[in-house]
XYZ file of C-alpha atoms in Angstrom:
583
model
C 0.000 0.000 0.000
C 1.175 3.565 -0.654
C 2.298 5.567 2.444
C 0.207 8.094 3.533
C 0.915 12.014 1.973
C 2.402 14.275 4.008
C -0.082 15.900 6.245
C -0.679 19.895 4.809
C -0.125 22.294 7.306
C -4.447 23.155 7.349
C -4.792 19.178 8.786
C -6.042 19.170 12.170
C -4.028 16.868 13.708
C -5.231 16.649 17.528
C -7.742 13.908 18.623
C -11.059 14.599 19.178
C -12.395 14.624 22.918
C -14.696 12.077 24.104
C -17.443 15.098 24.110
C -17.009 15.608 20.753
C -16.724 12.205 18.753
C -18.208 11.907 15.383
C -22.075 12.057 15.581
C -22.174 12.788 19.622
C -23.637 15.561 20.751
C -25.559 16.513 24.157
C -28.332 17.953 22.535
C -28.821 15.113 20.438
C -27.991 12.201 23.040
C -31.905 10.101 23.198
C -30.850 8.878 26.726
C -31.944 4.766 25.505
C -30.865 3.662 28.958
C -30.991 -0.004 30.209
C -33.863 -0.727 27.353
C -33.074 -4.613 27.755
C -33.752 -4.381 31.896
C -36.982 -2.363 31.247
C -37.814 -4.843 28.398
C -37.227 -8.487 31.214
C -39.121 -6.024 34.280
C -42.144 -5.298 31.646
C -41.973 -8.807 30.594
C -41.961 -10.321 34.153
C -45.222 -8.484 34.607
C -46.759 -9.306 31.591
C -46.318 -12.955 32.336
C -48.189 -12.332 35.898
C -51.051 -10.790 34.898
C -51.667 -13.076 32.394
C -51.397 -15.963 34.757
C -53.491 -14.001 36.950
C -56.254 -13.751 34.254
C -56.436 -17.403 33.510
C -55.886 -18.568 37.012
C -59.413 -16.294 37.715
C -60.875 -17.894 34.449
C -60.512 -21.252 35.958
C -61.110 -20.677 39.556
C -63.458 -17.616 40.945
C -64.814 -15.816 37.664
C -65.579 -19.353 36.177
C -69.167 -19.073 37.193
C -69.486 -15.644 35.923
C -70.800 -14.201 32.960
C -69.860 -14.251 29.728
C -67.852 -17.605 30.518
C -71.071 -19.630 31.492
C -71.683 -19.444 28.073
C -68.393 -20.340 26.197
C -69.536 -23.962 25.552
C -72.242 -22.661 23.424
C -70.105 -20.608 21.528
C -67.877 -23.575 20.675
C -70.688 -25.630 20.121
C -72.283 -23.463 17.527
C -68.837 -23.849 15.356
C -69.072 -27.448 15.582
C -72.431 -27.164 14.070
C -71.390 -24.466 11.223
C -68.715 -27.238 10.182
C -68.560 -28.242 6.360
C -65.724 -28.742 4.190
C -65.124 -25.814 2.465
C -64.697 -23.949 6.311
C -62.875 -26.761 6.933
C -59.848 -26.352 4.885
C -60.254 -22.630 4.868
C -59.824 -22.916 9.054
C -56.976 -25.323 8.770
C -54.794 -22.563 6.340
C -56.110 -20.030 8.998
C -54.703 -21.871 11.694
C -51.606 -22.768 10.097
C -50.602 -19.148 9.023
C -50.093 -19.318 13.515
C -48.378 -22.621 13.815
C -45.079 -22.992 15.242
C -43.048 -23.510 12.486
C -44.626 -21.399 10.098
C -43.923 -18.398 12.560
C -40.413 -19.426 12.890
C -39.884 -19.234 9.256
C -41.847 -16.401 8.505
C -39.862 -14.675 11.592
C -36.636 -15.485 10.600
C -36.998 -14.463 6.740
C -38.346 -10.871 7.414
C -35.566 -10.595 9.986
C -33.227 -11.421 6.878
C -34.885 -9.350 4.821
C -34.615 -6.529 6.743
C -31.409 -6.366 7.723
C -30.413 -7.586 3.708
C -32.687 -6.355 1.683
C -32.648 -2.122 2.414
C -29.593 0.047 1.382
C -28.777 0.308 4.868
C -29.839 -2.980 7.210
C -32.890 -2.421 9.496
C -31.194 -4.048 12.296
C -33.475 -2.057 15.243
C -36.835 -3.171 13.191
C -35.569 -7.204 12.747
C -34.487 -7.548 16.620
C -38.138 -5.569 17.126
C -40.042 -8.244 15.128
C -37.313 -11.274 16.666
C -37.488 -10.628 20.249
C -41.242 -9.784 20.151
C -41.979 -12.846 19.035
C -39.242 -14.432 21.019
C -41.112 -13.017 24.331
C -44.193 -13.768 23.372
C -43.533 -17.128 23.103
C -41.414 -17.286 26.480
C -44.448 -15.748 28.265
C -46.824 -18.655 27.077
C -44.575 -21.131 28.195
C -44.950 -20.001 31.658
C -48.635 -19.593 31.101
C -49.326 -23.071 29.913
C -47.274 -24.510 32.998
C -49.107 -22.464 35.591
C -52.660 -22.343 34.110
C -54.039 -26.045 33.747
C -57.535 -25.580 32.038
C -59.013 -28.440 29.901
C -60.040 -27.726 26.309
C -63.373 -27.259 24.770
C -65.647 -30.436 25.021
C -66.168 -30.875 21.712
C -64.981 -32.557 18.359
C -61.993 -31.322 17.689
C -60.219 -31.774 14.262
C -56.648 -30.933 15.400
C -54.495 -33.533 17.579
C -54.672 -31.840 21.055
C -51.294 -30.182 22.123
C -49.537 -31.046 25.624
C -49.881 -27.759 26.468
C -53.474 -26.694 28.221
C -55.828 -24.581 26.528
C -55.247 -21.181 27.925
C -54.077 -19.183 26.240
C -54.053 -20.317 22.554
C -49.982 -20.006 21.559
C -51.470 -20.042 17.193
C -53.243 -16.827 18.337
C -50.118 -15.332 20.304
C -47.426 -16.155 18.123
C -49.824 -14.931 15.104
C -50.435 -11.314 16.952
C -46.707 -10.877 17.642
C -45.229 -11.944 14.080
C -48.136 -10.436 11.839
C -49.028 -7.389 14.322
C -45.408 -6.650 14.506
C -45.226 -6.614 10.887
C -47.663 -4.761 10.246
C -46.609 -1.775 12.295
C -43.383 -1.640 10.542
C -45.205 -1.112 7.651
C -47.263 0.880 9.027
C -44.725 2.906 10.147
C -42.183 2.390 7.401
C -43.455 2.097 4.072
C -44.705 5.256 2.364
C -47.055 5.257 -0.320
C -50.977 4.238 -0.759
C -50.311 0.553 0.013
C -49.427 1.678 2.820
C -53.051 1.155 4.968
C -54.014 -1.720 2.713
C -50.750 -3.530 3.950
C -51.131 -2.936 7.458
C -54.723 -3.530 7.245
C -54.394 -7.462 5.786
C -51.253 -8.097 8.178
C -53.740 -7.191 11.440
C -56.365 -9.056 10.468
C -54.456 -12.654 9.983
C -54.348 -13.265 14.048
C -58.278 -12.435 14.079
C -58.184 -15.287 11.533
C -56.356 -17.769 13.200
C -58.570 -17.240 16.228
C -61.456 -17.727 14.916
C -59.597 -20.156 13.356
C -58.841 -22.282 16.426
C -62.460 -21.533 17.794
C -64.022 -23.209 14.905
C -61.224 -26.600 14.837
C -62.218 -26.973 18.693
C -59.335 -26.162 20.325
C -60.170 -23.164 22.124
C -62.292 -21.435 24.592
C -63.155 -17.923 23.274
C -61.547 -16.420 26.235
C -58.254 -18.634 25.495
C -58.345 -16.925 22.504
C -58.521 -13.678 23.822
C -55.961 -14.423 25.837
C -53.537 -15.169 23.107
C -54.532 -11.457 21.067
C -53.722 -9.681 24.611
C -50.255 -11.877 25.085
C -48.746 -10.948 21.841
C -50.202 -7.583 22.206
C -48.172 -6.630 25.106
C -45.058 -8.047 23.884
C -45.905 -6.038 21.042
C -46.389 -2.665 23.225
C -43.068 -3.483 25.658
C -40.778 -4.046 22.840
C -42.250 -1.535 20.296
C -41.654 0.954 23.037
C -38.017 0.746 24.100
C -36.554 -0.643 20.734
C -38.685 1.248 18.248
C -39.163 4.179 19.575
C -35.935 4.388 20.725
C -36.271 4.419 24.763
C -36.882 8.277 24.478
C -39.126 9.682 27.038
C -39.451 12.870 25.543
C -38.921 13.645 21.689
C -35.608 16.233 21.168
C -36.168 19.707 21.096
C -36.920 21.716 17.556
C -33.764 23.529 17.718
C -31.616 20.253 18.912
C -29.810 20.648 15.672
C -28.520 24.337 16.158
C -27.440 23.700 19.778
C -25.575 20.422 18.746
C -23.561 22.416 15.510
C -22.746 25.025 17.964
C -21.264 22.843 20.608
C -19.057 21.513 17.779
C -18.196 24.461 16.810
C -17.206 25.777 20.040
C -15.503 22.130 20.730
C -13.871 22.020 17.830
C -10.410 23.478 15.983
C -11.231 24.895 12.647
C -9.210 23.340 9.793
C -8.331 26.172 7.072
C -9.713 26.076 4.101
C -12.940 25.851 2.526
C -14.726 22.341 1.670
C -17.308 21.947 -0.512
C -19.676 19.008 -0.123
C -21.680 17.555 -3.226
C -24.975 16.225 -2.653
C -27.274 13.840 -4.878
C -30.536 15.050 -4.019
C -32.458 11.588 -4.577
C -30.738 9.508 -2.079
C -29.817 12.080 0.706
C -32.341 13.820 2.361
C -32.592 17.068 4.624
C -32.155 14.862 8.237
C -29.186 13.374 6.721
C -27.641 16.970 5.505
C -27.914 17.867 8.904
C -25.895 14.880 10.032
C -23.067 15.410 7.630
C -22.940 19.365 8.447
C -22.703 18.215 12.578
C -19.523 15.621 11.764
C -18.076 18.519 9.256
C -18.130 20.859 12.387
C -17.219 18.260 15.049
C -13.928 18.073 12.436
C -13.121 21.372 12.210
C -14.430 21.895 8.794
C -16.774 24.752 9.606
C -19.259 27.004 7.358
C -19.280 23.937 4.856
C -20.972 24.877 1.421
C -23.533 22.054 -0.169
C -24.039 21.736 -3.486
C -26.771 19.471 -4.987
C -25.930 17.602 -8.499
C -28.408 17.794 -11.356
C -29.434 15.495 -13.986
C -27.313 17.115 -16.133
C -24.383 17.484 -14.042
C -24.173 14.390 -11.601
C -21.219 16.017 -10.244
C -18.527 16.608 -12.225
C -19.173 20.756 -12.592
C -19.177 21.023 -9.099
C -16.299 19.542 -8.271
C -14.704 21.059 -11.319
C -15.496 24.262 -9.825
C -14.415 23.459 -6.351
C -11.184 23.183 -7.716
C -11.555 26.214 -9.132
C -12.380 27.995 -6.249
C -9.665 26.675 -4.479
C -11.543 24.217 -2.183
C -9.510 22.094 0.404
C -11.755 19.281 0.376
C -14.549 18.005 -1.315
C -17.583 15.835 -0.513
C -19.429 13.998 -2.380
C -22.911 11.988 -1.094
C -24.329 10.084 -3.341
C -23.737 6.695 -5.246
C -21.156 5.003 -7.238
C -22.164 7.034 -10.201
C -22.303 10.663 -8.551
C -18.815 9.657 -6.893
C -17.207 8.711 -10.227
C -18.362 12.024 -11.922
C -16.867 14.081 -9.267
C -13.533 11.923 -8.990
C -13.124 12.730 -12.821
C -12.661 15.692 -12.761
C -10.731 15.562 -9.425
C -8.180 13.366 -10.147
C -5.130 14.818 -10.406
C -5.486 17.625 -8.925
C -4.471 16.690 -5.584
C -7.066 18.064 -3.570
C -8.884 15.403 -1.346
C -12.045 13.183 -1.572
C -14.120 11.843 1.126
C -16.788 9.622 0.019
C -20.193 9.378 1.837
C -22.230 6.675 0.642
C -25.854 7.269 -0.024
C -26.487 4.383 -3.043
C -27.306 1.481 -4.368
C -24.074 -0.251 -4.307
C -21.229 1.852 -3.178
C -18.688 -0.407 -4.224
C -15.753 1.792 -4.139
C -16.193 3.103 -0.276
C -17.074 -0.671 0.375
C -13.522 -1.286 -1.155
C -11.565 1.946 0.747
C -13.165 0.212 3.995
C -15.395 2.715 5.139
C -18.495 2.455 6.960
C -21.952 2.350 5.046
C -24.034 4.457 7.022
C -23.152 8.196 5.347
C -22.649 10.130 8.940
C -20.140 7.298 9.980
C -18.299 7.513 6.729
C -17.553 10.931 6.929
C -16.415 10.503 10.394
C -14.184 7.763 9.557
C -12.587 9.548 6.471
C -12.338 13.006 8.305
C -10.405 11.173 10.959
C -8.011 9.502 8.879
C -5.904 11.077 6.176
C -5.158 10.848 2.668
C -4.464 7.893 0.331
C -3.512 8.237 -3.238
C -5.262 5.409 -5.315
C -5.549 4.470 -8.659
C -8.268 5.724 -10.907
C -9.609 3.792 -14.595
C -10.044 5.527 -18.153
C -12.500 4.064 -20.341
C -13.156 4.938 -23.974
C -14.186 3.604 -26.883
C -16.777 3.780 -30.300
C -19.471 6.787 -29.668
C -18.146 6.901 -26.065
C -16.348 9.669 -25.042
C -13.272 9.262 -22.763
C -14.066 8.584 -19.088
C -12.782 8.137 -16.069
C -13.922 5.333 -13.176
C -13.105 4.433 -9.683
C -14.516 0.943 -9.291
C -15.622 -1.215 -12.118
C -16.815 -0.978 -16.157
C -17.354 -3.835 -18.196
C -19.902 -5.092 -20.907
C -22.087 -7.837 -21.271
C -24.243 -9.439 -18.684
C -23.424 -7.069 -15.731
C -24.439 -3.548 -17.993
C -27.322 -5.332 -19.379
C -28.362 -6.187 -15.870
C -27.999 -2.596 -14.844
C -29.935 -1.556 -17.597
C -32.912 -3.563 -16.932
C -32.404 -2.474 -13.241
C -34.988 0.868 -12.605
C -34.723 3.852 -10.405
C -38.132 2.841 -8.900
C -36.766 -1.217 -8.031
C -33.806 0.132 -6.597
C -34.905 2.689 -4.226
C -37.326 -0.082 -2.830
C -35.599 -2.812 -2.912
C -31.682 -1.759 -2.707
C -28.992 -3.685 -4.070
C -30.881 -7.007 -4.310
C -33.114 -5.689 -7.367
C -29.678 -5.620 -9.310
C -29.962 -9.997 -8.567
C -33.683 -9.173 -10.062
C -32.846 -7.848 -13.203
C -29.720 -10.098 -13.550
C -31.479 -13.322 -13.541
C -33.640 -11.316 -16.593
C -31.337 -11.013 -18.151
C -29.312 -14.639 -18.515
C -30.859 -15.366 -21.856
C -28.436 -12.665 -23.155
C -26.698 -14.308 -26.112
C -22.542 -15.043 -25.171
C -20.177 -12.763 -27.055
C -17.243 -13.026 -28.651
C -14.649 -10.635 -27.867
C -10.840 -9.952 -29.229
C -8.604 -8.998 -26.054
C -5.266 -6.989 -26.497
C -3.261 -6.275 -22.805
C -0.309 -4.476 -23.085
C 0.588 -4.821 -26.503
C 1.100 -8.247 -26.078
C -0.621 -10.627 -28.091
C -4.588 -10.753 -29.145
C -6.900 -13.292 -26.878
C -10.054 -14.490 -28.307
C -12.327 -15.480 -25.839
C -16.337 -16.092 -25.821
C -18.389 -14.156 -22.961
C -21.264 -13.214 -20.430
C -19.851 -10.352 -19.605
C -16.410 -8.908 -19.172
C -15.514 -6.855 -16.099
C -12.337 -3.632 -16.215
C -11.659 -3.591 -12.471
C -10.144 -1.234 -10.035
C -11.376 -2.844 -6.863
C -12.617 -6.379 -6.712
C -15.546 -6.467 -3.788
C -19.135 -5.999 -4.664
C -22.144 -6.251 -2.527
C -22.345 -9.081 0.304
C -18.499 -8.921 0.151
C -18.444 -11.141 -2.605
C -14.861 -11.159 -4.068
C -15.464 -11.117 -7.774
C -12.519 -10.169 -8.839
C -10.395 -11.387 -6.160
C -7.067 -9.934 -7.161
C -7.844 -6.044 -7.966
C -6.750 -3.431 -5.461
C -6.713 0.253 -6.052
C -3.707 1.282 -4.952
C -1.914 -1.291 -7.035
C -0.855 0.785 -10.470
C -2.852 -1.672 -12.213
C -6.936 -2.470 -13.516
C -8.067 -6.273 -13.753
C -9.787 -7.546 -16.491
C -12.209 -10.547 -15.417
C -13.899 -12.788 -18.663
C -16.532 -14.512 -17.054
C -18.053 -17.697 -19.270
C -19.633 -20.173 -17.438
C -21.764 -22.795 -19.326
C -24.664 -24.424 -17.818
C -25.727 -25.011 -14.298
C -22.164 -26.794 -13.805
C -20.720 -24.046 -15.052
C -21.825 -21.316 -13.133
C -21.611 -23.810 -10.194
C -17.701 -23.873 -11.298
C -17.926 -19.993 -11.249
C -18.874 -19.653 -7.742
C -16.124 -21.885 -6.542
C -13.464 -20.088 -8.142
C -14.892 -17.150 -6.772
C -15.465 -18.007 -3.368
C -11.788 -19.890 -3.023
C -10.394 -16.418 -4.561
C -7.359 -16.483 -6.095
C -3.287 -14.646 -5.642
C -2.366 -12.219 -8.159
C 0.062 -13.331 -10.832
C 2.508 -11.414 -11.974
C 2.378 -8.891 -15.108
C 1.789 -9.112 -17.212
C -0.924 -11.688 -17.395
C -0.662 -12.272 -21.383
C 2.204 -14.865 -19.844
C 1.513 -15.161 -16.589
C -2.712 -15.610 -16.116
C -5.220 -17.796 -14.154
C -5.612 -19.759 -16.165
C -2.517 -19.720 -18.317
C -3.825 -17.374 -21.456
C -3.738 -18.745 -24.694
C -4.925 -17.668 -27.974
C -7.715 -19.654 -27.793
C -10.822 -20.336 -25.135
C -9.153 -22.226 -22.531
C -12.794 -23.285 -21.874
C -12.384 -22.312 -18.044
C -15.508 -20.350 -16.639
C -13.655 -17.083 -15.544
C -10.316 -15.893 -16.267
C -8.466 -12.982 -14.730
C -5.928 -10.843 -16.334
C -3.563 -7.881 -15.305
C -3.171 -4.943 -17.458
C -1.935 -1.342 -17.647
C -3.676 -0.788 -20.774
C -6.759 -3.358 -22.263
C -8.286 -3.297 -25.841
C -11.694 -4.920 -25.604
C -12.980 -5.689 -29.607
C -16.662 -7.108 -29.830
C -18.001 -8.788 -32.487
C -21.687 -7.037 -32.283
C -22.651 -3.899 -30.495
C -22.649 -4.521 -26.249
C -24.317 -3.121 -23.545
C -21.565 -1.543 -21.822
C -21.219 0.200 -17.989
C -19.062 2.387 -16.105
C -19.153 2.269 -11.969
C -22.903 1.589 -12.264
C -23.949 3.765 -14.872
C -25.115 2.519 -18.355
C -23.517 4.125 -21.129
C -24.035 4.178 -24.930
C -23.582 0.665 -26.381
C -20.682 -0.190 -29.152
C -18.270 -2.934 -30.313
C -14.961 -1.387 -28.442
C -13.261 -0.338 -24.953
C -10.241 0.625 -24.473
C -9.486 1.096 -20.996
C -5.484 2.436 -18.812
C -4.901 2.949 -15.648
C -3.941 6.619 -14.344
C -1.774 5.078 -11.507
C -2.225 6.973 -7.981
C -4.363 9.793 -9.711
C -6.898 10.297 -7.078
C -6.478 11.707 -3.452
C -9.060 10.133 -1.075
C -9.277 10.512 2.475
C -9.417 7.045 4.559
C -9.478 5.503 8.146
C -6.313 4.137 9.665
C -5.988 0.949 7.864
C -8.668 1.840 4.836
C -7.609 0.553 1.297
């Protein structure tokens, strides 16, 4: 790895105080406490007065009004029994059944924390522990409340557990209750109701449900709604809403950029922060502009891109006007427009990401949440790393930071759209890839360093300054970016065994030969198809020829199809600024 630059004399170069780390403030501290004692105390309770309740169901109120009359009630859906209601009950019933609660449970946890941009970790251990407690609390029910069930034909094999409370109804309440207040809560849009609606009403289902199979008293079911309800309430409470007792005050922002300020040493010069306005919003400009002053980097202009400039003017400008350090928030695409025109200059980028992917501050090691990211970079320093130039028929010269290619991967992005990607995150990119696998293979002519022409057949063909993608998937093991080289991957599976073969090569990874790889490749080039599915190759400078026009790609982006890249490497060209140990 490069050494780090010399430090210029407007580098703050004292450590921060424990008041003033990145993204700590007093005025914006929610005082969460000890959520998980609150959480066991509120739980301990719940557990009592439900044992309470059906301890008085089966011993004093027994004789009382409206339970004199719960054999009638499950009589009269003994009597409504056909087999249409039948099979309609037993689905009903088994949306609440152990195992399909589990399941469902631990695939929304999955997809929550996979699935978004940025994992939902507070929402999945919501939904996981509610259901968790839930179940824990009728455990001790059913051990300290014996009560017989219903005396009537019933067309499920009777549980060891007792009838009160009914654990289909619980378990149901927690898992679809809980997920329908995240969306509820979380989804915007006109589905929104219509979600939340359908997800509340599948426990009233499965209790009716379990009245109608036999296995119930209609206070046993009852009991089960008002179990997962509380664990519902008690966990909602401290883990969604954060433990706060009060909400911050309005001007909690102002108070916390002044305390940095005061806190604070100013670093000279001016820094100019580019913003994509579709993935960053006003909260998390406000977040950015606290870390800038916690660092120093005070009065901090923002500058939003535009369809027609994604970035490069402003940071063109910036450079212009002298700036010390730019920002730029946004994705892979709004970073690679402003490190165009940067490179070379010499005058720093820290990268905040706010995509889809964000492959190349995945790569530099930085954080994925955007405040953290800009903490880590502003308390590191500056890396130089290596920046790609891509060119070719009806494409203008143009400069990258992580990967380009043609093929499967740009056809993939082009069937990927703005809409599918802001709902789903990275995974709709696995969407529109599996689309698009009928893609015919091409053929393509392959020139590295003047050395001698490859021809090869292809999915897709990958020019690579850094070699993680999403997941941490190493797909092209070997490329670093502070190397003084780009990889060149030529993926070409056939088949199922194929692409089976692919994904061993790729999860073993592999060393990186030496260059140039014309003589010295995995596997050994040749003129000729080796007939291996992926091959890796070194270059300096790569001559991509097509035999028909190609979808083609650079750092996310799709650009203008052709039949040619030609792609170099502008060795240590771009100034980035990393945590201790980044790159």
């Amino acid at each position: 790895m490069p050494t780090a630059l010399p430090e210029r004399p407007d580098q703050r170069t004292t450590e921060p105080s424990a008041l003033s780390r990145p993204g700590r403030s007093p005025a914006l501290t929610s005082g969460r406490g000890p959520a998980a004692a609150r959480i066991g105390a509120l739980t301990i309770c719940q557990a009592a007065l439900m044992v309470g309740l059906g301890l008085l169901i089966i011993g004093p109120a027994g004789g009382l009004y409206p339970l004199t009359v719960e054999d009638r009630v499950n009589e009269g859906f003994e009597h409504l029994r056909n087999g249409s209601l039948s099979d309609v009950s037993l689905i009903a019933s088994e949306a609440g059944n152990t195992a399909t609660v589990v399941i469902i449970t631990a695939l929304a946890c999955l997809g929550l924390i996979l699935i978004p941009r940025l994992p939902r970790w507070r929402e999945a251990v919501f939904l996981a522990v509610s259901v968790s407690l839930q179940a824990l609390v009728f455990l001790v029910i059913s051990t300290s409340v014996d009560r017989d069930r219903p005396d009537v034909d019933r067309l499920d094999a009777s549980p060891p557990t007792a009838s009160y409370t009914s654990g289909h109804t619980g378990a149901a309440t927690a898992l679809y209750g809980g997920l329908a207040v995240l969306a509820l809560s979380r989804i915007r849009g006109p589905w929104r109701k219509a979600v939340g609606g359908l997800l509340l009403l599948i426990p009233l289902l499965v209790a009716v449900a379990r009245l109608y199979r036999g296995m119930h008293h209609p206070s046993d079911v009852i009991g089960g709604l008002l179990n997962g309800s509380l664990s519902l309430l008690i966990v909602g409470r401290h883990l969604l809403a954060d433990g706060s007792p009060t909400p911050p005050p309005s001007n909690a922002m102002e108070v916390a950029l002044e305390t940095a300020a005061e806190r604070s040493e100013r670093v000279a010069g001016h820094t100019l922060v580019i913003v994509n306005p579709t993935v960053t919003d006003d909260a998390q400009r406000d977040s950015l502009r606290l870390v800038l002053e916690q660092h120093g980097h005070h009065a901090a202009e923002f500058v939003s891109t535009t369809a027609e400039d994604p970035g490069g003017g402003q940071a063109a400008a910036a450079i212009v006007a002298g700036a010390s350090l730019v920002v730029v928030c946004g994705g892979d695409g709004t970073v690679r427009a402003a490190a165009d025109a940067l490179a070379g200059s010499g005058v720093p980028l820290a990268v905040v990401p706010c995509g889809t992917g964000n492959l190349l501050a995945r790569n530099l090691g930085l954080p994925l949440k955007p405040a953290d990211a800009l903490a880590a970079a502003l308390s590191g320093g500056p890396r130089r790393i290596d920046i790609g130039r891509i060119e070719g028929d009806s494409l203008p010269a143009r400069r990258f930071t992580a990967m380009a290619g043609a093929g499967l991967d740009a056809a993939m992005l082009e069937n990927t759209g703005d809409r599918a990607k802001s709902a789903w995150g990275w995974p709709a990119y696995v969407v529109a890839g599996v689309s698009s696998l009928r893609a015919p293979r091409m053929s393509v002519s392959i020139r590295l360093d003047n050395g001698p022409v490859l021809h090869r057949t292809a999915r897709m063909v990958l020019l690579a300054n850094v070699g993680r993608v999403q997941g941490g998937a190493a797909l092209v093991p070997a490329a670093e970016p502070d190397d003084g080289l780009l990889d060149l991957a030529v993926f070409d599976p056939h088949g199922p065994t194929g692409w089976l073969r692919a994904l061993g090569i790729l999860l073993r990874g592999r060393s990186k030969p030496p260059h140039p790889r014309a003589q010295g490749s995995f596997p050994p080039a040749g003129g000729e198809n080796t007939g291996t599915p992926v091959e890796y190759f070194a270059f300096r400078r790569a001559e991509l020829r097509f035999t028909s026009v190609q979808p083609r790609e650079a750092d996310g982006d799709p650009v203008r199809p052709g039949r040619l890249l030609v792609a170099e490497v502008e060795p240590g060209a771009l100034t980035v600024l990393l945590p201790s140990g980044g790159a």
